Short mmCIF file of C-alpha atoms in Angstrom, two decimals:
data_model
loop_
_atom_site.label_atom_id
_atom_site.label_comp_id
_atom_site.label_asym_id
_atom_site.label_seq_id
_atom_site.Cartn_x
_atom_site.Cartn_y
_atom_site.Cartn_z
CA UNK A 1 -7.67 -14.74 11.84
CA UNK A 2 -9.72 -13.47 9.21
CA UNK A 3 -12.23 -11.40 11.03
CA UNK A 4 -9.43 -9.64 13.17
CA UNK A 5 -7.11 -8.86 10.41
CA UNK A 6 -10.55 -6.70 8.74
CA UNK A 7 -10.34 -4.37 11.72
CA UNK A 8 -6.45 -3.88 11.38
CA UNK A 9 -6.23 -0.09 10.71
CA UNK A 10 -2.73 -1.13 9.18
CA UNK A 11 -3.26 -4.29 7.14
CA UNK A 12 -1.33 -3.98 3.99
CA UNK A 13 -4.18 -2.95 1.87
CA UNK A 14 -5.14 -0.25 4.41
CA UNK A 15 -1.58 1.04 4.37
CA UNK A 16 -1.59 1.65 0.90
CA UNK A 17 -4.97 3.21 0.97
CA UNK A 18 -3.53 5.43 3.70
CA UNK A 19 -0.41 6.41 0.56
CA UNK A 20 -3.49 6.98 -1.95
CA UNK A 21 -5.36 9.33 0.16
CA UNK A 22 -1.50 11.14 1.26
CA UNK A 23 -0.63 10.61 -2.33
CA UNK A 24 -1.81 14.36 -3.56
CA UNK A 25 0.41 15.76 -1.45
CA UNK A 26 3.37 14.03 -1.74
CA UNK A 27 5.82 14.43 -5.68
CA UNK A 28 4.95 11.76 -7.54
CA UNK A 29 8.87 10.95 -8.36
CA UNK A 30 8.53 9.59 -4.91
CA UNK A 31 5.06 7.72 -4.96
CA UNK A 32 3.29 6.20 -7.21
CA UNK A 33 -0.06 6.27 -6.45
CA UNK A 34 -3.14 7.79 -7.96
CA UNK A 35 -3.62 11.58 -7.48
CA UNK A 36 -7.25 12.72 -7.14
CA UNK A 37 -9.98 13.96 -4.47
CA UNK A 38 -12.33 11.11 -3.27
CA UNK A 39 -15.89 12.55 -2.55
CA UNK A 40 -16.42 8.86 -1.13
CA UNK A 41 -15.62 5.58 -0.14
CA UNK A 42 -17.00 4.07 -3.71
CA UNK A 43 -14.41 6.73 -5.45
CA UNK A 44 -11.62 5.63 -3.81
CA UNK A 45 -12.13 2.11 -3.62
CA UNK A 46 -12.02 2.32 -7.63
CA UNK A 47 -8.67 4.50 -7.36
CA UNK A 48 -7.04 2.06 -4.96
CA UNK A 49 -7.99 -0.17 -7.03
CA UNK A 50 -9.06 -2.38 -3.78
CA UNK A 51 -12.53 -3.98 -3.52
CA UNK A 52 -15.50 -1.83 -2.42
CA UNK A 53 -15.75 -3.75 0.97
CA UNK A 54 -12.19 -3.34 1.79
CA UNK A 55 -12.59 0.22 1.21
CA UNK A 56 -15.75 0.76 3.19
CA UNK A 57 -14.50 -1.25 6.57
CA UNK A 58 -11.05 0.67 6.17
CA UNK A 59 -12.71 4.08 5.89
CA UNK A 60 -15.34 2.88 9.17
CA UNK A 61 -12.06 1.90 10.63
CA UNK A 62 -10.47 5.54 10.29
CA UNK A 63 -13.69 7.25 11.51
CA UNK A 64 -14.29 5.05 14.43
CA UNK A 65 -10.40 6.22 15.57
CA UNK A 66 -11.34 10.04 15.22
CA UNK A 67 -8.86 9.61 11.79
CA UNK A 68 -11.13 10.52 9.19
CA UNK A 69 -13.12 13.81 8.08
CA UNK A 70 -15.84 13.84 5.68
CA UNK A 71 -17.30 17.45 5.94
CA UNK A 72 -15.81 18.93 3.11
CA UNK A 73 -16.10 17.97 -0.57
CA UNK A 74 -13.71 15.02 -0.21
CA UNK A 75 -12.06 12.46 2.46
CA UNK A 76 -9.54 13.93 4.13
CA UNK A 77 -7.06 12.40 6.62
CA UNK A 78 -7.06 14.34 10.10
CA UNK A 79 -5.15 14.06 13.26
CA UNK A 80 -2.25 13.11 11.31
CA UNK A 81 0.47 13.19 13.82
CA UNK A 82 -1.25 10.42 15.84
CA UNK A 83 -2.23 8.68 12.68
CA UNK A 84 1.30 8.63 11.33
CA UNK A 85 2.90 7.71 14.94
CA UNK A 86 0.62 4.83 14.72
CA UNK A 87 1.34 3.73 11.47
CA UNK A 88 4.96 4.03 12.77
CA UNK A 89 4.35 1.88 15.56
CA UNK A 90 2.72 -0.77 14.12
CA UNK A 91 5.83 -1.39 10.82
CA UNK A 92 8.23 -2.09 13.18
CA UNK A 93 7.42 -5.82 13.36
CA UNK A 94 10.43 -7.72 12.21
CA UNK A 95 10.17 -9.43 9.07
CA UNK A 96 12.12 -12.85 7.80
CA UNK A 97 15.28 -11.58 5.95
CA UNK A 98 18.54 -13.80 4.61
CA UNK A 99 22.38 -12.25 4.47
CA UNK A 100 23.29 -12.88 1.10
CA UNK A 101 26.43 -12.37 -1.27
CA UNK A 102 27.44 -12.24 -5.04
CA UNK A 103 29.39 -15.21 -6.15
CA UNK A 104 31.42 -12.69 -8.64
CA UNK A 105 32.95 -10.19 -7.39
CA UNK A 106 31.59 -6.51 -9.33
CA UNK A 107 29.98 -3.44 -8.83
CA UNK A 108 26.93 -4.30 -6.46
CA UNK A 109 24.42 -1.73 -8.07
CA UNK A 110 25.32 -2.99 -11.33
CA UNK A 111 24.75 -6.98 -9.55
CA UNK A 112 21.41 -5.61 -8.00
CA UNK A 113 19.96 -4.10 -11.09
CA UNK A 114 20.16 -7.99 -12.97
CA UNK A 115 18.81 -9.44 -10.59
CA UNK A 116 15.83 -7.31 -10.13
CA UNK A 117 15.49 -7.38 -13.88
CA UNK A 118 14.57 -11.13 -13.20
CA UNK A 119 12.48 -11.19 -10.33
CA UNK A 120 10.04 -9.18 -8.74
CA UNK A 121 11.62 -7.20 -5.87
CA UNK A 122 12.32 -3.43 -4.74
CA UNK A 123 14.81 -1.57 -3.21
CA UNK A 124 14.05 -0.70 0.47
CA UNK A 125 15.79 1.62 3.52
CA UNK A 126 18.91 3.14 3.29
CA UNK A 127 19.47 2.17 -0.80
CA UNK A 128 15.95 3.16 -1.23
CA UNK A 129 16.55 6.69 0.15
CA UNK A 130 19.89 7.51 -1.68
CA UNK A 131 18.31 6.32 -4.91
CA UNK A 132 15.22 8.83 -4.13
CA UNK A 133 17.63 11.67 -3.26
CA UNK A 134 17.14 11.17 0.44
CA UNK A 135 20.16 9.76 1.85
CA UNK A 136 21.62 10.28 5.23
CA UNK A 137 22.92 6.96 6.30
CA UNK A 138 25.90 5.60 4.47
CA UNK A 139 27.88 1.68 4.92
CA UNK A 140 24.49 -0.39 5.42
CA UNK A 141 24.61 -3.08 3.12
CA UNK A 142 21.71 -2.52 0.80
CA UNK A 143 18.31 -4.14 1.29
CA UNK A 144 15.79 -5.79 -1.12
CA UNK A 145 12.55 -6.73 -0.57
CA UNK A 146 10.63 -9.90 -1.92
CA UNK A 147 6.55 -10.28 -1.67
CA UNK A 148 7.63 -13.64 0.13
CA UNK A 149 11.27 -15.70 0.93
CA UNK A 150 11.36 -18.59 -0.76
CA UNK A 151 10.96 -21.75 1.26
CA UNK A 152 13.78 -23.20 -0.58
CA UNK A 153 16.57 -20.53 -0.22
CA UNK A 154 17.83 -18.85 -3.29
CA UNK A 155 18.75 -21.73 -5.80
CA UNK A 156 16.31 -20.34 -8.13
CA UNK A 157 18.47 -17.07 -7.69
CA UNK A 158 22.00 -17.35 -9.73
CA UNK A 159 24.86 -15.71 -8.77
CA UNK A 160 23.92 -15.21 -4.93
CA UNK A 161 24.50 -17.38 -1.73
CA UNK A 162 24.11 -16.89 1.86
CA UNK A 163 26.86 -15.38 3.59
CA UNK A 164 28.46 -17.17 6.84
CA UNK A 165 27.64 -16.23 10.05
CA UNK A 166 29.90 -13.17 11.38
CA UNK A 167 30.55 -12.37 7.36
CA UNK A 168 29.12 -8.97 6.05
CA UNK A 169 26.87 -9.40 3.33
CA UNK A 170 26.57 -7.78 0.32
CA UNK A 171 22.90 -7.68 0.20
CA UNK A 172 20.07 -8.41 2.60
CA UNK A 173 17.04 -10.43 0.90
CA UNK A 174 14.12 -9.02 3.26
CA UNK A 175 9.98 -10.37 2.81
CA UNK A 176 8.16 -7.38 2.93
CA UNK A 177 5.06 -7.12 5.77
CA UNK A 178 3.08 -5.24 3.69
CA UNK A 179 3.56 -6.70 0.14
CA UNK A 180 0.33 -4.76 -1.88
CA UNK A 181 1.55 -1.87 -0.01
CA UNK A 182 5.41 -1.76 -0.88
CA UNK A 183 5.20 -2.84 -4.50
CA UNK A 184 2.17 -0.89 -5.32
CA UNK A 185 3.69 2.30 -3.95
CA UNK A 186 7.04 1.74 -5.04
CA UNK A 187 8.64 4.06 -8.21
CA UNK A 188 10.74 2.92 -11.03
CA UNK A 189 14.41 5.11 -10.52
CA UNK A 190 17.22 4.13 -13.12
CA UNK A 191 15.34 0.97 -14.04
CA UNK A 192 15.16 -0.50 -10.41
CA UNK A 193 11.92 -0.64 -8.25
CA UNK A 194 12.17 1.60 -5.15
CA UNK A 195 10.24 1.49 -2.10
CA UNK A 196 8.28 5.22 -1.66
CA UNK A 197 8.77 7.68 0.64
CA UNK A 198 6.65 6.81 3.17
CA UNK A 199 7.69 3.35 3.01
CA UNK A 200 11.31 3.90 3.44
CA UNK A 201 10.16 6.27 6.62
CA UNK A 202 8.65 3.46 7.87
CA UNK A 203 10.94 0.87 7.35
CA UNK A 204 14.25 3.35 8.58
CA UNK A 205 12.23 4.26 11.38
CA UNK A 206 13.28 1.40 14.20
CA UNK A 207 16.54 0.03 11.91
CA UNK A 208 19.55 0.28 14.72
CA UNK A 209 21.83 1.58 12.18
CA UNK A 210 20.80 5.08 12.76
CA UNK A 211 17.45 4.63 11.23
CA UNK A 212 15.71 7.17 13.12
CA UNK A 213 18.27 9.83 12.09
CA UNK A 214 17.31 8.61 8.60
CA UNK A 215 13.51 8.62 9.59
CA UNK A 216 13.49 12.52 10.87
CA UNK A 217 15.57 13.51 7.84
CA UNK A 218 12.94 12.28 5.71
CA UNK A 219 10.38 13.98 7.88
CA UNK A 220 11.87 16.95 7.37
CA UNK A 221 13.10 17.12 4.16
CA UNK A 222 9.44 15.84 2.62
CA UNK A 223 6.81 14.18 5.36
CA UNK A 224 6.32 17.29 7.53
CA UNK A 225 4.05 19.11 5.49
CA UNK A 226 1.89 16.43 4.81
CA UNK A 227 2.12 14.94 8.66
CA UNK A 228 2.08 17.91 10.26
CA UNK A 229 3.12 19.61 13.62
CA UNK A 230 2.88 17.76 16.78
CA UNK A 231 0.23 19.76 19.28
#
């Protein structure tokens, strides 16, 4: 466990260390993150606001894989097309998620915003991307995430209930894989939570409901600058 998760180049603190070094680059309506130049590790650990270790084995991490350039005045993130494919890859691991519905009937935003009011969640894929000005993919039923599911369903939750097998749901209830990540990164839009840009490319990226149109709109609309051109 403990000693392999370290040398994960995408644990969830690493992933939003990757967003904090990005972050410059990308509008801050659309990540929140700390904006500055890190002349090292030290400097960035305080920014990330991660411990000093973490940041040191992440940044040995990135230099072992070629990722990493340190000849200029700051850290700067190279080979980005690989890095980013990677990064890709390795958020496509499916995560525990629940079908849910309202128990009133209303307008669904209006139901979404109450309930994130109480708890601590954020808006992810296709709802994230509308509410960031990015959207592309219409009818998916809007996801949410949660640090964790809890254990013993949604009583805790009013107003919602699971939905029956075969019925659409209203909402989907997902656990994020990357917790620190997501809810670090995410913005506040209209007084809802919303997962960042890079996030929602990530998360889009391998959904079947035309995610990966959603994923290379996103590219090219914002990401492409700061992931560059494939060799």
């Amino acid at each position: 466990g403990q000693a392999k998760q370290s040398y994960n180049l995408f644990s969830d603190l690493n992933q939003w260390m990757l967003k904090v070094l990005v972050a410059p680059e990308v509008p801050e309506h659309l990540l929140n993150a700390p904006r500055k130049q890190y002349r090292n590790v030290s400097e960035l650990a305080v920014a990330a606001n991660v411990s000093v270790m973490s940041a040191f084995r992440f940044a040995s991490r990135l230099r072992e894989e070629g990722f990493l350039d340190e000849s200029g005045q700051s850290l700067r993130l190279v080979r980005r097309v690989d890095l980013f494919q990677r990064w890709q890859s390795a958020a496509v691991l499916s995560s525990p998620e629940m079908r849910m519905g309202f128990l009133l009937p209303g307008d669904i935003k209006t139901q979404i915003r109450k309930l994130m009011s109480k708890h601590e969640l954020c808006l992810g894929l296709f709802a994230a991307a509308d509410q960031l000005g990015l959207g592309h993919v219409s009818g998916v039923p809007p996801y949410v995430y949660v640090p964790r599911l809890p254990h013993s369903g949604f009583q805790g939750w009013k107003g919602l209930l699971p939905v029956a097998p075969g019925e659409l749901p209203q909402l989907i209830v997902k656990q994020a894989l990357a917790p620190q990540s997501m809810f670090r990164g995410a913005v506040m839009k209209d007084g809802v939570q919303v997962a960042d840009v890079i996030q929602v490319w990530l998360d889009v990226s391998s959904h079947p409901s035309r995610g990966a149109e959603q994923a290379d709109y996103i590219r090219g609309k914002v990401l492409q600058s700061i992931i560059g051109e494939a060799a």
